[in-house]
Tab-separated table of C-alpha atoms in Angstrom:
chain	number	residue	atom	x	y	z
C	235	UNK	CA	97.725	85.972	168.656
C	236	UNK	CA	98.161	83.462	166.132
C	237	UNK	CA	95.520	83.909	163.052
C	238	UNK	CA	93.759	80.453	162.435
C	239	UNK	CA	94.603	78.235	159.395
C	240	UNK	CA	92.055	77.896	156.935
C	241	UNK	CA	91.720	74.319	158.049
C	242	UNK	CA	90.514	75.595	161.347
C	243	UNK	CA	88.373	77.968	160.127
C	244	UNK	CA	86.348	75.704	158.152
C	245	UNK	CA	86.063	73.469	160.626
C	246	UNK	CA	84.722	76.418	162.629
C	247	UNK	CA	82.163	76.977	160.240
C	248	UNK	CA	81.317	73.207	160.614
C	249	UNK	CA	80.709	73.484	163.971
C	250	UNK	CA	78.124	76.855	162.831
C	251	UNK	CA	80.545	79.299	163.533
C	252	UNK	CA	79.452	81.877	160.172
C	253	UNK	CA	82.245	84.489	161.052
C	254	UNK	CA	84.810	81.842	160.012
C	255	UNK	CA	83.666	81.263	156.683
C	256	UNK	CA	83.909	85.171	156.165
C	257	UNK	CA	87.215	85.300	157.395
C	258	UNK	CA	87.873	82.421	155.168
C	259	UNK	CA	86.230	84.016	151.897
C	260	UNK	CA	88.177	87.328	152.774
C	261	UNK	CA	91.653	85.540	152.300
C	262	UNK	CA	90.886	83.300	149.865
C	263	UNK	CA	88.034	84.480	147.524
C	264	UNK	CA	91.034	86.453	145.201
C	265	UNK	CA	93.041	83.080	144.868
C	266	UNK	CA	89.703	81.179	144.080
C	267	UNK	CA	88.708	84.029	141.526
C	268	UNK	CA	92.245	84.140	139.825
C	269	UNK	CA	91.977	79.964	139.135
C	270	UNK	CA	88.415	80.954	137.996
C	271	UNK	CA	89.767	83.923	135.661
C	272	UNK	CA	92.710	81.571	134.036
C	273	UNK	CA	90.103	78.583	133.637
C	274	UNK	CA	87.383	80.279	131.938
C	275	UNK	CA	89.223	83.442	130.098
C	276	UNK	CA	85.897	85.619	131.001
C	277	UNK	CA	85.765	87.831	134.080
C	278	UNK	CA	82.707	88.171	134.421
C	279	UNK	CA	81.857	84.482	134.836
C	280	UNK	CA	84.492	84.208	136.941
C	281	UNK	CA	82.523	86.511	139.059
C	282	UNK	CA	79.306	84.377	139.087
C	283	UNK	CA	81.658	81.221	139.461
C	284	UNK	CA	82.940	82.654	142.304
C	285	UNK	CA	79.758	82.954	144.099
C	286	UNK	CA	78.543	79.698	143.019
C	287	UNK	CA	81.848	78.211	144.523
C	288	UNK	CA	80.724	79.642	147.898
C	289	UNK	CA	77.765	78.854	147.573
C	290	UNK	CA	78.715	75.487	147.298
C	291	UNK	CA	80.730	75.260	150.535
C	292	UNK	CA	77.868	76.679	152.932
C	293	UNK	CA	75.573	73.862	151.001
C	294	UNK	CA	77.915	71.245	151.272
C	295	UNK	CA	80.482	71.966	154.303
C	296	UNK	CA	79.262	68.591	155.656
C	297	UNK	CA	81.548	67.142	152.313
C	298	UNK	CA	85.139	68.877	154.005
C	299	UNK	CA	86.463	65.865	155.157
C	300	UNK	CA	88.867	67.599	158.225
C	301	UNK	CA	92.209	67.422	157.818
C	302	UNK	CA	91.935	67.972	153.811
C	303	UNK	CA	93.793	71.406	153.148
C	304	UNK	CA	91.244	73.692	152.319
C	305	UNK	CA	93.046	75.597	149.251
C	306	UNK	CA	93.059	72.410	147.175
C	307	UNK	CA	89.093	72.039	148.151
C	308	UNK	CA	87.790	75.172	147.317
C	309	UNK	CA	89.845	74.993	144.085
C	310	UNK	CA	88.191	71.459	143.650
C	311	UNK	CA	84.942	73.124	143.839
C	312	UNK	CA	85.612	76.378	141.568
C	313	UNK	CA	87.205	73.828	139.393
C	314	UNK	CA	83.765	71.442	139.091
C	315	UNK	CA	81.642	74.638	139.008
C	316	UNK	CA	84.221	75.982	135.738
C	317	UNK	CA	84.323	72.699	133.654
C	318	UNK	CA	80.459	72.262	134.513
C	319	UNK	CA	79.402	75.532	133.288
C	320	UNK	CA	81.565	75.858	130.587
C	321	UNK	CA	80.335	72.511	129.186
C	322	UNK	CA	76.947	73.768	129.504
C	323	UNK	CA	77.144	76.993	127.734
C	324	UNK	CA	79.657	75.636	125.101
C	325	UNK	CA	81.776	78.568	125.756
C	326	UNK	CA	84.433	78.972	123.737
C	327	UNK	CA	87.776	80.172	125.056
C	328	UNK	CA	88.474	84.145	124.629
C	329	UNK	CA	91.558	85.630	125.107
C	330	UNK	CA	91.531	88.499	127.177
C	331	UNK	CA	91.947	91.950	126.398
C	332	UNK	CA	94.548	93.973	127.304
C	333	UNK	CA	92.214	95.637	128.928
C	334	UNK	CA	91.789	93.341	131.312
C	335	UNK	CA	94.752	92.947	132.355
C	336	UNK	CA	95.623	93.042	136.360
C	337	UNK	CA	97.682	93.858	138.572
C	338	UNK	CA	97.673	91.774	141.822
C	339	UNK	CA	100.224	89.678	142.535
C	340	UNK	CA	98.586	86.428	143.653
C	341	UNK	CA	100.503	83.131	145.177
C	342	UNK	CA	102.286	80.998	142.892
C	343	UNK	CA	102.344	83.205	140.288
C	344	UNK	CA	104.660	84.428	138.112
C	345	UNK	CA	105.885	87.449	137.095
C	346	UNK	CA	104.474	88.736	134.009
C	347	UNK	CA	106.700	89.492	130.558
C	348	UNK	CA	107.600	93.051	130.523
C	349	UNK	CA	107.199	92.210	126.245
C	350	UNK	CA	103.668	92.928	125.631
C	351	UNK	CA	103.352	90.574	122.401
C	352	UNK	CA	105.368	87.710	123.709
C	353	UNK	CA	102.686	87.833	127.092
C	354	UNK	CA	99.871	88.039	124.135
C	355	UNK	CA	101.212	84.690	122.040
C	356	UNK	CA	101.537	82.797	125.325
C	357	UNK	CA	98.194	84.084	126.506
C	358	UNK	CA	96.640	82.797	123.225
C	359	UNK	CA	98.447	79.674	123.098
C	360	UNK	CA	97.209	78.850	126.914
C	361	UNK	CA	93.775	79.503	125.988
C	362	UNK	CA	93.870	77.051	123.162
C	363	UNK	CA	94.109	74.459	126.041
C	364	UNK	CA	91.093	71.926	125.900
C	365	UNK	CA	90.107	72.722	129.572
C	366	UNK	CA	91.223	69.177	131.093
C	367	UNK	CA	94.700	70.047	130.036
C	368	UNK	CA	94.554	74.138	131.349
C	369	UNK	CA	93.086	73.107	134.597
C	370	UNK	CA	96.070	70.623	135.332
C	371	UNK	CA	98.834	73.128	134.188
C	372	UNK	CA	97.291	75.943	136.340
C	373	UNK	CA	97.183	73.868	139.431
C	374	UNK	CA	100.194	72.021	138.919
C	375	UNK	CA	102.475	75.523	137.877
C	376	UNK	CA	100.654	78.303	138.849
C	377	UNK	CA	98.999	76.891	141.993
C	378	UNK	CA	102.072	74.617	143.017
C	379	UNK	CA	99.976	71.737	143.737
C	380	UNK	CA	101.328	68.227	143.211
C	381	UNK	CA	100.020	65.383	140.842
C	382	UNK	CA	98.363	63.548	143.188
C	383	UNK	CA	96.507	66.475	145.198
C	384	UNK	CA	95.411	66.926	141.555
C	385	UNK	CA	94.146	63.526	140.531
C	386	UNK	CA	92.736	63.399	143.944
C	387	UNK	CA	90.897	66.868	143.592
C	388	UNK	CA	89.652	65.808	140.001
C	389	UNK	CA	88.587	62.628	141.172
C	390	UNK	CA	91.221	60.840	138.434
C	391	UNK	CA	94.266	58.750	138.525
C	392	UNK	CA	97.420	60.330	139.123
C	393	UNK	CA	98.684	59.166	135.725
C	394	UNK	CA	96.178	60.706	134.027
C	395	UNK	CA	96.422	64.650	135.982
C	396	UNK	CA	100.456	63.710	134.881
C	397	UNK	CA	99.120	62.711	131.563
C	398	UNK	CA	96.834	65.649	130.717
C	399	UNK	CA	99.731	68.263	132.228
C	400	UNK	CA	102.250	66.817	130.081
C	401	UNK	CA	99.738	66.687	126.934
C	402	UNK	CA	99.260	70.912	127.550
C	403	UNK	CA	102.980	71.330	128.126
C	404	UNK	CA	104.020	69.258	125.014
C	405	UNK	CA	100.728	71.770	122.991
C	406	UNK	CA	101.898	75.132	124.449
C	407	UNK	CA	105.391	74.125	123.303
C	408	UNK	CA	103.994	73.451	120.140
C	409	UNK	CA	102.501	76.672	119.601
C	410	UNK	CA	104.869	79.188	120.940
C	411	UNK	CA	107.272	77.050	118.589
C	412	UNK	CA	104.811	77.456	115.355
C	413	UNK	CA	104.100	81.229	116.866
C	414	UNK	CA	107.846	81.559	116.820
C	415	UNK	CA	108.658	80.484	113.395
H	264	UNK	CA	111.227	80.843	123.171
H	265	UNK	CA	109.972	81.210	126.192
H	266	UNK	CA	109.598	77.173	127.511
H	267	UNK	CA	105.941	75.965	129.205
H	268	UNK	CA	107.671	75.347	131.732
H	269	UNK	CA	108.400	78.928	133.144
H	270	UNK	CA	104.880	79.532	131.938
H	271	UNK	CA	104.707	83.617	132.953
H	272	UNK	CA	101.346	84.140	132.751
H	273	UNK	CA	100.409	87.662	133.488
H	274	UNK	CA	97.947	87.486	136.944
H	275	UNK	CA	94.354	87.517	136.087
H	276	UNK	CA	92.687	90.520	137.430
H	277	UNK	CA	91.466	90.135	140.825
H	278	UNK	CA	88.013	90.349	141.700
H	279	UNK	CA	85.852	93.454	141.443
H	280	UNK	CA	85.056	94.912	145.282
H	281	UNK	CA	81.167	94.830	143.313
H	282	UNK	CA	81.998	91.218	142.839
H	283	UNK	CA	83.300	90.141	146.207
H	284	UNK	CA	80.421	92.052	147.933
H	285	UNK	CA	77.693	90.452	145.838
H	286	UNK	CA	79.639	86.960	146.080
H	287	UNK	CA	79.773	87.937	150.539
H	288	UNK	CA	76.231	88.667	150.353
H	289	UNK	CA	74.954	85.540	148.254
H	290	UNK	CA	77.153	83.363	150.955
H	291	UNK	CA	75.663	84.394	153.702
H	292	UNK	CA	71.982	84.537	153.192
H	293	UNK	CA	72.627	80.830	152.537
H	294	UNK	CA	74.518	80.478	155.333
H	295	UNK	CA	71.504	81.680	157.338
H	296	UNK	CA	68.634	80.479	155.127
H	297	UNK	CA	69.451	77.312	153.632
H	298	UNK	CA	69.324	74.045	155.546
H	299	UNK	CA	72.077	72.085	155.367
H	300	UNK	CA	72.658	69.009	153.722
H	301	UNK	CA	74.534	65.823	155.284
H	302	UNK	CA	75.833	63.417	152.958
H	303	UNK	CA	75.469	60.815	155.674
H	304	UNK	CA	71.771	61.015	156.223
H	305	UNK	CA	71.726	60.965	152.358
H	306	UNK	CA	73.413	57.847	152.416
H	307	UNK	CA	70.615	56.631	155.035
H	308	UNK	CA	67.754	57.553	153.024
H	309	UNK	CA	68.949	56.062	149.755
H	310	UNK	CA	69.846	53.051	151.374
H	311	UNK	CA	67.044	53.377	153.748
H	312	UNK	CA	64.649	53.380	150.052
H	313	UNK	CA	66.224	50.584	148.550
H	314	UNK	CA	65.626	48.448	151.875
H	315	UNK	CA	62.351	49.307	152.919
H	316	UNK	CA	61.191	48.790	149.364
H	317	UNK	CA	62.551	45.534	148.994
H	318	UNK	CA	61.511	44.826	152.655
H	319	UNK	CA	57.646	45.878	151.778
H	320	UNK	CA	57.722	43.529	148.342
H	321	UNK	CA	58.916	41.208	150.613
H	322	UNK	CA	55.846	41.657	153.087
H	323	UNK	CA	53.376	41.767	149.850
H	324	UNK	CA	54.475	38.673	148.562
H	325	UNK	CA	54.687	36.649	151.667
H	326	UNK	CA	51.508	38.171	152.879
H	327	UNK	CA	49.591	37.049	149.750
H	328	UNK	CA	50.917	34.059	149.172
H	329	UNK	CA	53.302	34.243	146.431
H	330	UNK	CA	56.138	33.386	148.438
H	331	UNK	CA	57.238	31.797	151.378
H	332	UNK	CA	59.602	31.727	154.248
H	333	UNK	CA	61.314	28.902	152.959
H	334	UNK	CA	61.727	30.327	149.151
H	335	UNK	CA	63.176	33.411	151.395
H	336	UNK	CA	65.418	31.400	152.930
H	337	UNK	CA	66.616	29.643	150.032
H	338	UNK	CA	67.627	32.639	148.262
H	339	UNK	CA	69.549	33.982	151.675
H	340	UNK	CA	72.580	34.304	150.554
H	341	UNK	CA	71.633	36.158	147.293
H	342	UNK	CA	69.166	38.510	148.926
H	343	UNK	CA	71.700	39.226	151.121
H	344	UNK	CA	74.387	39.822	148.639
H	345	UNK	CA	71.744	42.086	146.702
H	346	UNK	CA	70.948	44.019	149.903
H	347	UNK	CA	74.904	44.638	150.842
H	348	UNK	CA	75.405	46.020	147.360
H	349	UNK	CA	72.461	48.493	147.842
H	350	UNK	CA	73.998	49.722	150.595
H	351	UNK	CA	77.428	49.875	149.744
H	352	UNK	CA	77.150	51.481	146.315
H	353	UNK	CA	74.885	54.062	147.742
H	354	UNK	CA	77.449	54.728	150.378
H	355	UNK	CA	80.172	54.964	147.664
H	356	UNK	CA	77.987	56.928	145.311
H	357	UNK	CA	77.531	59.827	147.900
H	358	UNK	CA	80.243	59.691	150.255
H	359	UNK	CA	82.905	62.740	149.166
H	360	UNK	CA	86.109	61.536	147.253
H	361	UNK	CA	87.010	57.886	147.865
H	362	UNK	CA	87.302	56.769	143.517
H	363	UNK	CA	88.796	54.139	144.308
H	364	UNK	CA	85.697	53.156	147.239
H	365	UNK	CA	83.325	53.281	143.600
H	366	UNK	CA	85.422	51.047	142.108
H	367	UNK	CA	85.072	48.512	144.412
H	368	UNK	CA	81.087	48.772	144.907
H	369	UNK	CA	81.005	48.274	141.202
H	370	UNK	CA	83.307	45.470	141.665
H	371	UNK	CA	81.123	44.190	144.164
H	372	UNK	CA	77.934	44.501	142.274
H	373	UNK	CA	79.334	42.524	139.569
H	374	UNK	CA	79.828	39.459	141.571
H	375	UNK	CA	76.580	39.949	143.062
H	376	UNK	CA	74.929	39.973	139.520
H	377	UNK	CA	77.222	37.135	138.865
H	378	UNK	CA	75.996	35.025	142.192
H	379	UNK	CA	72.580	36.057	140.896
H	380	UNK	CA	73.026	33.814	137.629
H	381	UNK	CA	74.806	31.063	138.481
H	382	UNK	CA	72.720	30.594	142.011
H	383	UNK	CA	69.986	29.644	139.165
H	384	UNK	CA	68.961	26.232	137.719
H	385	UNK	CA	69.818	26.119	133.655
H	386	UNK	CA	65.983	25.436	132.349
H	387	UNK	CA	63.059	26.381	134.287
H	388	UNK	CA	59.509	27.246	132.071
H	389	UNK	CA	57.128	30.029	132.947
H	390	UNK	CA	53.497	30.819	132.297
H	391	UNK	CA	54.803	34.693	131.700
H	392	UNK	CA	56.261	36.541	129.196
H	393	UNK	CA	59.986	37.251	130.034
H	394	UNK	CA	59.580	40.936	129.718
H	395	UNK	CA	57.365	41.270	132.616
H	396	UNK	CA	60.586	40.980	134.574
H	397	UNK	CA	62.060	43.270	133.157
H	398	UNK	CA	59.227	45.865	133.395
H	399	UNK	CA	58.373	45.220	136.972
H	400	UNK	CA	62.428	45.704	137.956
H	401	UNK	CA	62.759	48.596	136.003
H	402	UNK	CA	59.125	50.276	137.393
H	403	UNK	CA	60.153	49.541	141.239
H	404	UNK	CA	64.134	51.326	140.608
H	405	UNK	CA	62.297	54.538	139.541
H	406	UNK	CA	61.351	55.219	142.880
H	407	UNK	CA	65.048	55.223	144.583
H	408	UNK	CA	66.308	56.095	140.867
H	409	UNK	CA	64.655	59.631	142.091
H	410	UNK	CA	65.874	59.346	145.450
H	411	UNK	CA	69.838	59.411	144.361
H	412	UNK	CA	69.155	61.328	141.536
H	413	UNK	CA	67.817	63.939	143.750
H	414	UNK	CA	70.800	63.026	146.199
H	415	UNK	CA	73.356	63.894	143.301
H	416	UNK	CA	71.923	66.984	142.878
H	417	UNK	CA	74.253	67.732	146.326
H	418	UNK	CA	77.274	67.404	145.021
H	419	UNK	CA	79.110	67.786	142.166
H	420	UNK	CA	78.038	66.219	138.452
H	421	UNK	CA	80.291	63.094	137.992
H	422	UNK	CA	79.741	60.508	135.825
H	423	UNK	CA	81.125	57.823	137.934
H	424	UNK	CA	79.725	58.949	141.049
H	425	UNK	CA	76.150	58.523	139.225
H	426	UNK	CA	76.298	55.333	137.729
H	427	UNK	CA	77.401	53.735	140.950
H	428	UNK	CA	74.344	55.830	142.166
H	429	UNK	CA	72.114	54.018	139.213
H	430	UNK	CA	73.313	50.826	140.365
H	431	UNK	CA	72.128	51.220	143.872
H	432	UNK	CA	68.393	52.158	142.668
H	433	UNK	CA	68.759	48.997	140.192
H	434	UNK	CA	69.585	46.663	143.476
H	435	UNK	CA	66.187	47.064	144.335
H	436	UNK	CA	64.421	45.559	141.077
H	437	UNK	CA	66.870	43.009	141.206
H	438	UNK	CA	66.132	42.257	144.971
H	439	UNK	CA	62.373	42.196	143.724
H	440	UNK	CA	63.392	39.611	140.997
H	441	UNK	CA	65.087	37.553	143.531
H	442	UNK	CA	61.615	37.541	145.380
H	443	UNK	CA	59.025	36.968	143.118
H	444	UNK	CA	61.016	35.251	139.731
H	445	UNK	CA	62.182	31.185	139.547
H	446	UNK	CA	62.934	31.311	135.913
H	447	UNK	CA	66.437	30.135	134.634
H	448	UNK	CA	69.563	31.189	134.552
H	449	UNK	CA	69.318	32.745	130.613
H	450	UNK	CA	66.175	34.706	132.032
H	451	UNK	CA	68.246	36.610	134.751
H	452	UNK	CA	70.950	37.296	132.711
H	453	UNK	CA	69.200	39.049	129.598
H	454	UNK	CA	65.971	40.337	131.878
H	455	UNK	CA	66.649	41.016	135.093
H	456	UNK	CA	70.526	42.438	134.811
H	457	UNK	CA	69.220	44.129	131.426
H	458	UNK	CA	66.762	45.899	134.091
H	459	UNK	CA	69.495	46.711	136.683
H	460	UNK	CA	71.464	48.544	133.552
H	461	UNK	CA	68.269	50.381	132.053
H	462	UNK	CA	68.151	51.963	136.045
H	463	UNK	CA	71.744	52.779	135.969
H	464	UNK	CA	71.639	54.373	132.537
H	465	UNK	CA	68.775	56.280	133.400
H	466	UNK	CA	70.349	57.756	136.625
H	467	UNK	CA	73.473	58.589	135.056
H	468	UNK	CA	71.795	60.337	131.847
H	469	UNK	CA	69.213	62.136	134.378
H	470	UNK	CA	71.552	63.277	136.680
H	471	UNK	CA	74.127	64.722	134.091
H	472	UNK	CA	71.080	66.573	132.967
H	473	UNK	CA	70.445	68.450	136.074
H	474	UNK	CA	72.091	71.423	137.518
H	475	UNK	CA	73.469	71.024	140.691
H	476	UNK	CA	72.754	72.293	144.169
H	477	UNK	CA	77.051	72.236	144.942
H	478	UNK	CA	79.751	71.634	143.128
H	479	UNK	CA	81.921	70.473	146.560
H	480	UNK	CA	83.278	66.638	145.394
């Protein structure tokens, strides 16, 4: 038998079925958590992020309007949860360790450098993103999504998600170029 | 140089099985304990505020005297306009997505405020200070100002969202003006609309404030 989309999950769990939002957190909660890691550069808040974005969609599964896909929402939500809390706690951006480096291939992601520094510089150079500008290059390249599934998930103009990818693009070009020279 | 646009990113690394299973866990004893929220009956008792509270001024005023049925009727079609945008810009404030929807309710309010001016004559004198207005709007909003604010607290922080939200509490001080003020034209502008703003500010500040129960848009 045919496994249901996540579309009809949720709307399962609308309707009060619980078992479908498991089955929903068990295939998507490592996509969710891998926007989270590459938005906030700190695992372990991408941990509590991640359980505040689920949090979020048992308090407010009345907000899924049906027929949205539900990848895009939940990344909506992790998204709000990320910018919110980092604003908060005026966190600044760390680079991760090499020790926390993983492994798991995840969807829309690419193949990591086999060259160790050159994975480092572009690390560094991502997480000198202002956030606006990191969260539109992760879910425009890494997460596939289009400009206007963007502005729509972050409640702007598509202009402006094209504006703010563009404006990281043209700064991580800028400093693997400096990093370069 | 490797281009932004291949962007190869090592993957992050994926979640902790601690993680997922205190993430599970946390999901579903609110799944089981927390009542849920519907942004629709949120929408009815924000509106639901603003109208019954202009509704009971309303009653107050005509039941002692300081108004009547044909001042009421008089001021239809600006009661009316008032009462639409309470309505409509708490609908927009709450409902999920739908920007461009908030756009339009603020849109809406401003010709309302607009209609709210010109509808009066250019020179009319009062026995009261002008501030009073002003006081009296901005006392009555606080009431629904805590309603939406609370009713933000659903959903995730956005400014726009809120001050749409402000101006829906603010309707009702400036439905209150509309019932119980005949200055001029000057007066509304500068003390009732100043009012309606004060209310909007004060929901938007407020709410940004607070943490939020959900971060869902």
């Amino acid at each position: 038998m045919e496994s249901p989309s996540d579309e009809e999950l949720m709307e399962r769990f609308q309707d009060g079925d619980a078992r479908a939002l498991d089955a929903l957190f068990d295939r998507r909660a490592a996509a969710v958590h891998g926007f989270l890691s590459r938005m906030v550069r700190d695992p372990a808040l991408a941990d509590d992020l991640l359980q505040t974005t689920f949090l979020s969609v048992v308090r407010s599964a009345d907000r899924y309007q049906r027929g949205l896909k539900v990848l895009p929402w939940l990344l909506t939500i992790a998204g709000n949860a990320a910018r919110d809390t980092l604003r908060h706690r005026r966190l600044q951006v760390e680079v991760l360790s090499d020790d926390d480096e993983g492994t798991l291939p995840e969807q829309g992601v690419q193949p990591a450098l086999s060259d160790p520094g050159q994975r480092r510089r572009i690390e560094q150079a991502f997480a000198q993103l202002p956030p606006q500008q990191r969260e539109c290059v992760i879910l425009h390249k890494l997460e596939g999504l289009s400009f206007e599934q963007i502005a729509e998930m972050l409640d702007i103009s598509e202009t402006a998600a094209r504006i703010r990818a563009h404006r990281g693009y043209e700064r991580l070009r800028a400093l693997l170029g400096e990093d370069a020279s | 140089m490797t281009t932004p646009g291949e962007l190869p990113l090592p993957a992050p690394r994926p979640p902790s099985s601690s993680a997922l299973a205190a993430a599970r866990a946390a999901m579903q004893a609110e799944a089981t304990t927390s009542r849920r929220s519907s942004w629709r009956a949120g929408v009815v008792r924000g509106a639901g505020t603003i109208v019954g509270l202009a509704l009971a001024v309303a009653g107050v005023l005509l039941a002692v005297g300081a108004c009547t049925l044909d001042f009421l009727a008089a001021r239809s079609v600006t009661l009316a306009s008032l009462l639409t945008v309470g309505v409509v810009t708490t609908w927009a404030s709450l409902r999920p997505g739908g920007r461009v929807g908030r756009f339009a309710a603020l849109g809406l309010s401003a010709v309302s405020a607009g209609l709210l001016v010109l509808s009066r004559s250019a020179e009319v004198a009062s026995s009261q200070p002008e501030w009073v207005c002003t006081v009296s709007h901005v006392a009555v909003g606080l009431a629904p100002a805590a309603v939406v604010i609370l009713l933000l607290r659903g959903m995730a922080p956005n400014r726009l969202r809120a001050v749409v939200a402000g101006v829906a509490a603010g309707s009702t001080g400036a439905l209150v003006g509309e019932l119980a003020c005949a200055q001029s034209r000057s007066h509304v502008a500068l003390f009732h609309l100043s009012a309606w703003g004060l209310v909007a500010l004060f929901v938007a500040v407020v709410s940004s404030r607070l943490s939020p129960r959900s971060y869902a848009p």
